[in-house]
XYZ file of C-alpha atoms in Angstrom:
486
model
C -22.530 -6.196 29.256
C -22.495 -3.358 26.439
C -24.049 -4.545 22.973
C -21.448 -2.946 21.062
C -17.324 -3.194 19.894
C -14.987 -2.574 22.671
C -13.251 -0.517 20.494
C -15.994 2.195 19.911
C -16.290 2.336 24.060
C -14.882 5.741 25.648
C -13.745 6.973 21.965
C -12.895 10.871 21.536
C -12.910 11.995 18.084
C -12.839 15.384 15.954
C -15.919 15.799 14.058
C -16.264 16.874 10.366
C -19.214 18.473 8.604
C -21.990 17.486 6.310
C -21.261 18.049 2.338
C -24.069 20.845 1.893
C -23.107 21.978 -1.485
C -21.497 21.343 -4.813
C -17.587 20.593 -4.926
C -14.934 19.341 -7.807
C -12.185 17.785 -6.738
C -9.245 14.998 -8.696
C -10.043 12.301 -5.894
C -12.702 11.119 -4.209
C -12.475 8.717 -1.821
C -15.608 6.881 -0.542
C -15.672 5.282 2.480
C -13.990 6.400 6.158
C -12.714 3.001 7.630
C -8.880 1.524 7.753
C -9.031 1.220 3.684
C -10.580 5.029 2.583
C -8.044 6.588 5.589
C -5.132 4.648 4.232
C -5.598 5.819 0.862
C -6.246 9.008 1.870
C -2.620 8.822 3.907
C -0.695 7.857 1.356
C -2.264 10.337 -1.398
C -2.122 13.281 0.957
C 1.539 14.599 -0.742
C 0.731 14.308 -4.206
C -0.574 17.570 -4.888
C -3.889 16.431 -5.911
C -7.510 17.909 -4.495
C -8.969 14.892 -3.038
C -11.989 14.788 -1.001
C -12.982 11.894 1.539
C -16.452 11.028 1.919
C -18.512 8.516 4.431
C -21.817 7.395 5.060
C -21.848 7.740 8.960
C -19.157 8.996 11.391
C -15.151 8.159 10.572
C -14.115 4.473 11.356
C -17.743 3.323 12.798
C -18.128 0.107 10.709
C -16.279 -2.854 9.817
C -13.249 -1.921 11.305
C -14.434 -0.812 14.475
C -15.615 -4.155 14.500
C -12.722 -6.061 13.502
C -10.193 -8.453 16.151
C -7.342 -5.648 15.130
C -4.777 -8.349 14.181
C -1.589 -7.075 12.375
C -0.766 -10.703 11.286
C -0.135 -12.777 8.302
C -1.111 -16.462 10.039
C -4.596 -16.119 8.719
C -6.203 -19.961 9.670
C -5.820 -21.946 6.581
C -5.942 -18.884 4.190
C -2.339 -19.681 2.624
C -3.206 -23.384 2.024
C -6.971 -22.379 0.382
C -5.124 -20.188 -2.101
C -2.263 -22.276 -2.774
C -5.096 -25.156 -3.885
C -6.865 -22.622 -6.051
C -3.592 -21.106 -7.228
C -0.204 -22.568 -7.042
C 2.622 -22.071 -4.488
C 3.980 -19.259 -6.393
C 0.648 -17.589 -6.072
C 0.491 -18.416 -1.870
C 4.004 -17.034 -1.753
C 3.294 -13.859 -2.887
C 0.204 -13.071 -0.604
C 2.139 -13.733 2.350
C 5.077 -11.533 1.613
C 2.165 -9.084 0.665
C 0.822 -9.456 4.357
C 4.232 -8.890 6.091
C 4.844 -5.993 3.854
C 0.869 -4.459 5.370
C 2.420 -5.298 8.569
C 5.861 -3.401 7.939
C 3.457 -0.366 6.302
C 1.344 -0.459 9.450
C 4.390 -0.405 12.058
C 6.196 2.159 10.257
C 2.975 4.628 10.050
C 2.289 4.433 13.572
C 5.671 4.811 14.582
C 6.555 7.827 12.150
C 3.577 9.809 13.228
C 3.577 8.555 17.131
C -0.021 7.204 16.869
C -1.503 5.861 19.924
C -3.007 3.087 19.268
C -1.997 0.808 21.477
C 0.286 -1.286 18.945
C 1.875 -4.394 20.553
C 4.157 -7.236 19.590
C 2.890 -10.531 19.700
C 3.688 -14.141 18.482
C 0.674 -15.407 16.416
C -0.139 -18.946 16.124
C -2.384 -21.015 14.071
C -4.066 -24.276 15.869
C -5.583 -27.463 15.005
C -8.176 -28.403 17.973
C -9.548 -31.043 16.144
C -7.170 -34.417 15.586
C -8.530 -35.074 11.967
C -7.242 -31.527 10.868
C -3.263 -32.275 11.500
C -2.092 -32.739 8.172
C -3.427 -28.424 7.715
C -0.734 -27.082 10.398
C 1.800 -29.156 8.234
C 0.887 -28.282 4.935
C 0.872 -24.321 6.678
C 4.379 -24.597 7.590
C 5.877 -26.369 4.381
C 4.856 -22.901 3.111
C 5.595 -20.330 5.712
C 8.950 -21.875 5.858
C 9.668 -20.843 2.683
C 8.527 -16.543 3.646
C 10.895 -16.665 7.088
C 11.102 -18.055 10.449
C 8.252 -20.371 11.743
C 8.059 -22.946 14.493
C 5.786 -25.947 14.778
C 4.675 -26.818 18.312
C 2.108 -28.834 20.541
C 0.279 -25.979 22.212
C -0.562 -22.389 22.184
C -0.084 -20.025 25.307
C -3.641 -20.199 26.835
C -5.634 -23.248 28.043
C -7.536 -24.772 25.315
C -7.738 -27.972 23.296
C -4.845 -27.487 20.453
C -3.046 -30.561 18.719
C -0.232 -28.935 16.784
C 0.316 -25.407 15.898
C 2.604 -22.711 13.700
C 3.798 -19.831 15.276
C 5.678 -16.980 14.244
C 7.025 -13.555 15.952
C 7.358 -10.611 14.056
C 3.248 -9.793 14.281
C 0.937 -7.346 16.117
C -2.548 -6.080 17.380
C -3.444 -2.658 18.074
C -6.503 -0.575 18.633
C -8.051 -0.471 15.048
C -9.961 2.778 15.919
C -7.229 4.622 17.419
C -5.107 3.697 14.309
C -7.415 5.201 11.921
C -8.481 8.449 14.154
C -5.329 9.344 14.790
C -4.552 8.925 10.645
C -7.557 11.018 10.054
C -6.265 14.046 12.119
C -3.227 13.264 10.128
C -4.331 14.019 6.544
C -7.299 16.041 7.240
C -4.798 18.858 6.719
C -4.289 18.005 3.073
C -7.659 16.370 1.963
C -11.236 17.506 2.808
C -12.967 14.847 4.736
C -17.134 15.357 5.007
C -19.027 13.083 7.557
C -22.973 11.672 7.403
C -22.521 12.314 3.776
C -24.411 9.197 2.041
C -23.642 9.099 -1.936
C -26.521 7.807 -3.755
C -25.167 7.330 -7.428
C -22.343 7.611 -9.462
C -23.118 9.187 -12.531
C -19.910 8.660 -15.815
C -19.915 11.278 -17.940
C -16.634 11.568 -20.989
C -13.773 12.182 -18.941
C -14.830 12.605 -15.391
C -17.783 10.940 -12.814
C -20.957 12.928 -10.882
C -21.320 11.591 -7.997
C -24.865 12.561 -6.255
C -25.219 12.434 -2.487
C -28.031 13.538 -0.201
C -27.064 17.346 -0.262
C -24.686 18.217 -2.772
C -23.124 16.766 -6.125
C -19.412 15.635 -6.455
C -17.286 16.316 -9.648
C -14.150 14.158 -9.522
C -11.843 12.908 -11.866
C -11.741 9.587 -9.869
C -13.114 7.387 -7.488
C -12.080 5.214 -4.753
C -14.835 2.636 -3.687
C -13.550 2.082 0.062
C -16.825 1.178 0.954
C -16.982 -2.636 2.008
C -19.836 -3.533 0.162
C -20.229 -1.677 -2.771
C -23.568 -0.279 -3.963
C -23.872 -0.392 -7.404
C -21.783 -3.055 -8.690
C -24.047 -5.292 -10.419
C -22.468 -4.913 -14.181
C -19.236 -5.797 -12.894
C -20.685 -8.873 -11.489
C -19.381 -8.410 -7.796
C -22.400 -10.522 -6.190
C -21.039 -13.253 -8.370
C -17.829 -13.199 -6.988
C -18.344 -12.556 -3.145
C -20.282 -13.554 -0.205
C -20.683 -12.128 3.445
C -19.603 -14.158 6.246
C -20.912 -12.905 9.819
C -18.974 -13.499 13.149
C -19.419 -12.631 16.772
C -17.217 -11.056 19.135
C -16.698 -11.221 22.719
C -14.301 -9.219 24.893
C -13.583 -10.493 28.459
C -11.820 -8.922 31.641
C -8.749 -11.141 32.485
C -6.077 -10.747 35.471
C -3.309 -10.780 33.021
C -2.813 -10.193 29.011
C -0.434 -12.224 27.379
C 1.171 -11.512 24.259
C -0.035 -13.635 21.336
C -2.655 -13.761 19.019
C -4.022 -16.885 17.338
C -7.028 -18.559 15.526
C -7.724 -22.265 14.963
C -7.789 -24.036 11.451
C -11.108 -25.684 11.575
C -14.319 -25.166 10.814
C -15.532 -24.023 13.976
C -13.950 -21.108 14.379
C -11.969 -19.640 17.710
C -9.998 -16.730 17.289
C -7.939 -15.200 20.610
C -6.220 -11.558 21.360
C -5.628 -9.668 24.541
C -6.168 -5.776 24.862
C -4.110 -3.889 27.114
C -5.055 -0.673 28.181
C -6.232 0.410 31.767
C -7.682 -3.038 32.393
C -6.847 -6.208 30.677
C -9.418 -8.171 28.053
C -9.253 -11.106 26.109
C -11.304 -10.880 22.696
C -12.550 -13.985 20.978
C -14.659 -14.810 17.633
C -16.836 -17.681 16.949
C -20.070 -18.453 16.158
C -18.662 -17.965 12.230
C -20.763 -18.347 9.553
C -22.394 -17.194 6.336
C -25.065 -14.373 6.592
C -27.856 -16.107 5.817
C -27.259 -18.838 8.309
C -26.342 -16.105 11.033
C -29.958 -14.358 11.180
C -31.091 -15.692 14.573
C -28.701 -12.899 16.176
C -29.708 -13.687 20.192
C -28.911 -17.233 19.803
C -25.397 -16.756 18.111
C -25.363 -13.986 20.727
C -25.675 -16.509 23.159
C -23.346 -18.943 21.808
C -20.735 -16.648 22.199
C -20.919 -15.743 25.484
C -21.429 -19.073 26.262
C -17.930 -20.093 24.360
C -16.070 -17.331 26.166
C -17.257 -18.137 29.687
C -17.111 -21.923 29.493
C -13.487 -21.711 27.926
C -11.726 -18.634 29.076
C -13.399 -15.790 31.213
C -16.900 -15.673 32.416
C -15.919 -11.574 33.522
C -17.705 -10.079 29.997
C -17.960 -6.298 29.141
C -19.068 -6.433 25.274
C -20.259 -8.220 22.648
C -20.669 -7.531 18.770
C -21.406 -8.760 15.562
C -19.410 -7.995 12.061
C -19.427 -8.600 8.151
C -16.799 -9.858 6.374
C -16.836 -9.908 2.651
C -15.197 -12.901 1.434
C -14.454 -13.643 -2.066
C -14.564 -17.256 -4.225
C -10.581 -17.392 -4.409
C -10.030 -15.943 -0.995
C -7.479 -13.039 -2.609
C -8.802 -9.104 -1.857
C -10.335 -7.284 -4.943
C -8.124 -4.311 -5.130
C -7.914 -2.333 -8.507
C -9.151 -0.691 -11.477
C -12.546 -1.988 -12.421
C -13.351 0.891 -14.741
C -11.871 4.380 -16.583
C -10.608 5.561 -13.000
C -12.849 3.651 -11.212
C -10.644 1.827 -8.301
C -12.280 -0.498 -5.714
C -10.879 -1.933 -2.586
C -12.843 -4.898 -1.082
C -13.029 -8.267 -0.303
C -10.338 -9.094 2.629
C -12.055 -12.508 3.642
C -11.330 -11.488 7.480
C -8.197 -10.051 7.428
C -8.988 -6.281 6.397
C -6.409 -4.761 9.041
C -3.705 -5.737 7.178
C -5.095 -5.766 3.914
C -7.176 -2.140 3.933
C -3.109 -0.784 4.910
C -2.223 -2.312 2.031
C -5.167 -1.153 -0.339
C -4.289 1.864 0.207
C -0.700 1.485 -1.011
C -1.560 -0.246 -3.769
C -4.323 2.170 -5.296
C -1.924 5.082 -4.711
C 0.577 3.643 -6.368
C -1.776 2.858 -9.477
C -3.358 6.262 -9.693
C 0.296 7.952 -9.223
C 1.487 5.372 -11.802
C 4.237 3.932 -9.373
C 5.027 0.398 -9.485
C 3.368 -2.026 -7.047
C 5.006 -6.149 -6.811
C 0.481 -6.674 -5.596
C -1.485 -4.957 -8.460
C -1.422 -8.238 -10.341
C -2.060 -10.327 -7.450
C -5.378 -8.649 -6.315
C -6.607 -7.382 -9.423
C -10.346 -7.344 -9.544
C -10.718 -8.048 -12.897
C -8.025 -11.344 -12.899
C -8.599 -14.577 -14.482
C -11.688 -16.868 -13.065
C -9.635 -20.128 -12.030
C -11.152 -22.962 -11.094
C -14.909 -23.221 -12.707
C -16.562 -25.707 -10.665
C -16.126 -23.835 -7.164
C -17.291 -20.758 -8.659
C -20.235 -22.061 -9.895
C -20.729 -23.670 -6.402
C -20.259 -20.168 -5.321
C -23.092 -18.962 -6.486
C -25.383 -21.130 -6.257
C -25.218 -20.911 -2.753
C -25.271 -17.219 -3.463
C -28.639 -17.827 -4.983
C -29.969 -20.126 -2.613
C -29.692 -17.388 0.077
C -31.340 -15.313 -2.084
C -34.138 -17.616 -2.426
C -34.597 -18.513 1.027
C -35.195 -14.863 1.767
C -38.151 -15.462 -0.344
C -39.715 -18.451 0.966
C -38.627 -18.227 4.594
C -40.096 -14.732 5.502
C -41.808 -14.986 8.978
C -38.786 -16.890 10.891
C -39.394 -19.682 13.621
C -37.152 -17.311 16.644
C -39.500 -14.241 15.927
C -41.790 -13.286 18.962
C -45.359 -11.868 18.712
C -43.542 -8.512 18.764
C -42.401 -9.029 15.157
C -44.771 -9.378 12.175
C -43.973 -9.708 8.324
C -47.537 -9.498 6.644
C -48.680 -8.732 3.132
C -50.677 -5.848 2.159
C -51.987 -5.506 -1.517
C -48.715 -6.974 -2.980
C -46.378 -5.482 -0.916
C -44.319 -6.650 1.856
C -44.063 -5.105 5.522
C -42.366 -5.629 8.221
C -43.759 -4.216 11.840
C -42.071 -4.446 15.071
C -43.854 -3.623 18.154
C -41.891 -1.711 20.856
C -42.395 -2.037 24.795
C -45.026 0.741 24.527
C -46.971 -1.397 22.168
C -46.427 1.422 19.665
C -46.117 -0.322 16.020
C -43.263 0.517 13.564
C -43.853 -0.665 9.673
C -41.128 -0.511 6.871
C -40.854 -2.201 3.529
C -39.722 -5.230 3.955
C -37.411 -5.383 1.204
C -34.263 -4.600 0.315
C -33.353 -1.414 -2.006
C -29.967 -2.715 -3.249
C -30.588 -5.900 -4.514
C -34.493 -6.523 -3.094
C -33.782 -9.355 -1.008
C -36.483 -9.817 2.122
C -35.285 -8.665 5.630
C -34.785 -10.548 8.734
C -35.302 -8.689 12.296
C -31.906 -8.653 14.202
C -33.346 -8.393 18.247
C -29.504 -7.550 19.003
C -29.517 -4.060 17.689
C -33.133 -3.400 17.568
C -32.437 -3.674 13.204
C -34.091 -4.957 9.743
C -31.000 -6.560 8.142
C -30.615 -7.962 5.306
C -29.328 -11.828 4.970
C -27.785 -11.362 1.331
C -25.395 -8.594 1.260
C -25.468 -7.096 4.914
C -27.630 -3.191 4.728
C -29.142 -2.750 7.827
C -31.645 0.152 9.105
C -33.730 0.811 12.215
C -37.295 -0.016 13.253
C -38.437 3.120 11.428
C -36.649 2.273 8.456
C -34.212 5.015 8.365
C -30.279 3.513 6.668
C -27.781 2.367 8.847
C -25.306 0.336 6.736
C -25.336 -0.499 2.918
C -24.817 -1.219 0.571
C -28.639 -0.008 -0.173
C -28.505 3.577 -0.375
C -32.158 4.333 0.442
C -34.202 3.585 3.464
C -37.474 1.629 3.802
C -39.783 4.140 5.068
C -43.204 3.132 3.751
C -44.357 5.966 1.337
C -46.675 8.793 2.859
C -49.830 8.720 1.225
């Protein structure tokens, strides 16, 4: 079994250089996942110079770690929103799914990009009895966006009580999708690999942007980044959380052509990949970041889910980040003097980065757009008692990482000790060799947890990650946690 996504397995891709010198450009687009591509596609006629930056290699993070669902059943998403919201409100973000999904189709078909799409039914489920009264209150409202059926069962063997399904859905290979889109409009826009920015600087009527080799003039900026870095005065840790889920992918006899995730708290989410053997991929183990730190026991859990309930034949399993936000609608805008973010998809980022990427186009080419309003970053705060909620559970994480440094699952091969003031973190290797980093977070200096999965120093607040000698893997810290040289 392979500790890592299915879809990064057997990948060929073109490389791109390092930014090793100063550049202007009208556009700059930060981040090289399914949202910072998608811009990038549908910016690539307008005659602008536009530049594409990302931290690590093209489409190696959250989406390479995603299910790849092209669907717009999304477990109780529709009904969470509608409570928050109104009907109205619900409406509109499923027609704004099934117009991701119609973007998505017609991309890949117009530019023959093999990515394995294929046509599925997607259901929703309710495997526990107490839960029925969800499915219902689902379909009262996808009845009004098109055709829906209520059933009994779902097409594989598993508990289900009732369920919605619909037909005009899809899954592909999420990698392929946004490879094949980066060969597309790397003809128009200059696109610079292992290029890590460290600040954004605003100056009167245009933004620096500093990275590890060279500076960046630009006239605007797409964050495409999942988790931005320097948010802070717009309040985005007020208005977000990360939610951390584990994937399993199965060999199977057959694939069968549906999708489908359950309604309930416990979380099981299906999909088959075809390609020269047959898998089924499942989620669980679904839960907030903080609560998710013990990584070889949620590891555990599900492989232990997939074998006991579908297919003991496993090939991979991974871990991902979801950014999910208090109202359960994207953040995808203007947050600033052309400064445009993209974030927040609450699981669904496959159909949701397509359509970020439509939607900040069209605002930064001053076309019209029916979603600006709906997932505008800077909207209304409704509902004052769950966001306060919110965050206090925000802050209790926060906390925690402060009181609850040495965990119970560590070994004798991990140590957190304190030395003069400052916090380290050493993990001692199978040659007994010691390596000690800072045991604190740059971005938001949160205390790190060891993740014995990937061999990592994560942290349990907003999701950074970097190796046993410190160096930066993931944000949104820009800076790694080499102790200093003396």
């Amino acid at each position: 079994m392979k500790d890592k996504s299915i879809w990064l397995d057997g990948i060929t891709r073109k490389k791109f250089g390092k930014l090793d010198k100063d550049i202007d450009c009208d556009i700059l687009i930060i981040g090289g996942g399914i949202t910072g591509i998608s811009c990038g596609y549908f910016l690539k006629d307008s005659n602008k110079k536009i530049v594409l930056v990302e931290r690590n290699k093209l489409c190696t993070s959250t989406t390479a770690k995603s299910t790849g669902k092209l669907t717009y059943l999304q477990d109780d998403m529709i009904n969470k929103i509608k409570n928050i919201y109104d009907e109205e409100i619900a409406l509109k973000y499923i027609k704004s799914q099934k117009e991701a999904i119609s973007l998505a189709k017609k991309i890949i078909l117009e530019n023959d990009i093999k990515c394995n799409l294929t046509s599925v039914n997607s259901y929703i489920f309710n495997n526990k009895g107490y839960n029925n009264y969800k499915v219902y209150e689902n379909y009262h409202l996808f009845k009004k966006c098109g055709l829906v059926k209520i059933k009994d069962n779902i097409p594989i063997k598993t508990k289900c009580y009732n369920s919605l399904e619909v037909n005009d859905t899809f899954v592909f290979h999420p990698v392929k999708f946004v490879l094949g889109l980066s060969d597309i409009i790397s003809k128009n826009i200059d696109i610079y690999e292992n290029t890590n920015v460290l600040y954004i600087e605003p100056k009167d009527d245009y933004y620096l942007v500093k990275t590890r080799n060279g500076l960046i003039t630009t006239k605007k900026i797409i964050l495409a980044c999942h988790y931005p870095f320097f948010l802070f005065p717009y309040l985005f840790p007020m208005k977000t959380s990360l939610e951390k889920a584990f994937l399993v992918a199965s060999l199977v006899d057959k694939s069968k052509s549906f999708s489908a995730i359950n309604i309930d708290k416990e979380v099981v989410s299906l999909r088959y990949h075809k390609d020269k053997k047959n898998y089924l991929i499942t989620v669980s183990e679904v839960n907030s970041l903080d609560k998710n730190i013990n990584n070889l026991k949620k590891r555990d859990n599900a492989i232990w889910n997939m074998r006991r309930r579908f297919s003991p034949n496993i090939k991979y399993c991974w871990s991902n980040y979801d950014i999910m936000t208090w109202d359960y609608l994207p953040l995808v805008g203007e947050i600033d003097n052309n400064l445009y973010i993209a974030t927040g998809y609450n699981t669904w980022g496959m159909t949701n980065g397509v359509l970020a990427g439509k939607i900040l186009s069209d605002l930064i080419l001053e076309r019209p757009n029916p979603y600006i309003s709906l997932f505008n970053p800077k909207r209304d705060v409704k509902n004052i008692p769950r966001i306060v909620n919110f965050n206090i559970k925000n802050a209790c994480s926060f906390i925690n990482t402060k009181l609850n440094k040495n965990k119970t699952f560590y070994r004798n091969d991990v140590k957190i000790i304190n030395e003069d003031g400052t916090w380290y973190g050493i993990y001692i290797d199978e040659n007994k060799k010691e390596h000690k980093v800072l045991n604190l977070c740059p971005h938001m200096k949160c205390n790190l947890s060891f993740n014995y999965q990937n061999k990592s120093w994560d942290c349990p607040c907003h999701g950074s990650s970097f190796d046993i000698d410190g160096n930066l893997i993931y944000g949104p810290s820009t800076y790694s946690i080499k102790v200093p040289k003396k």
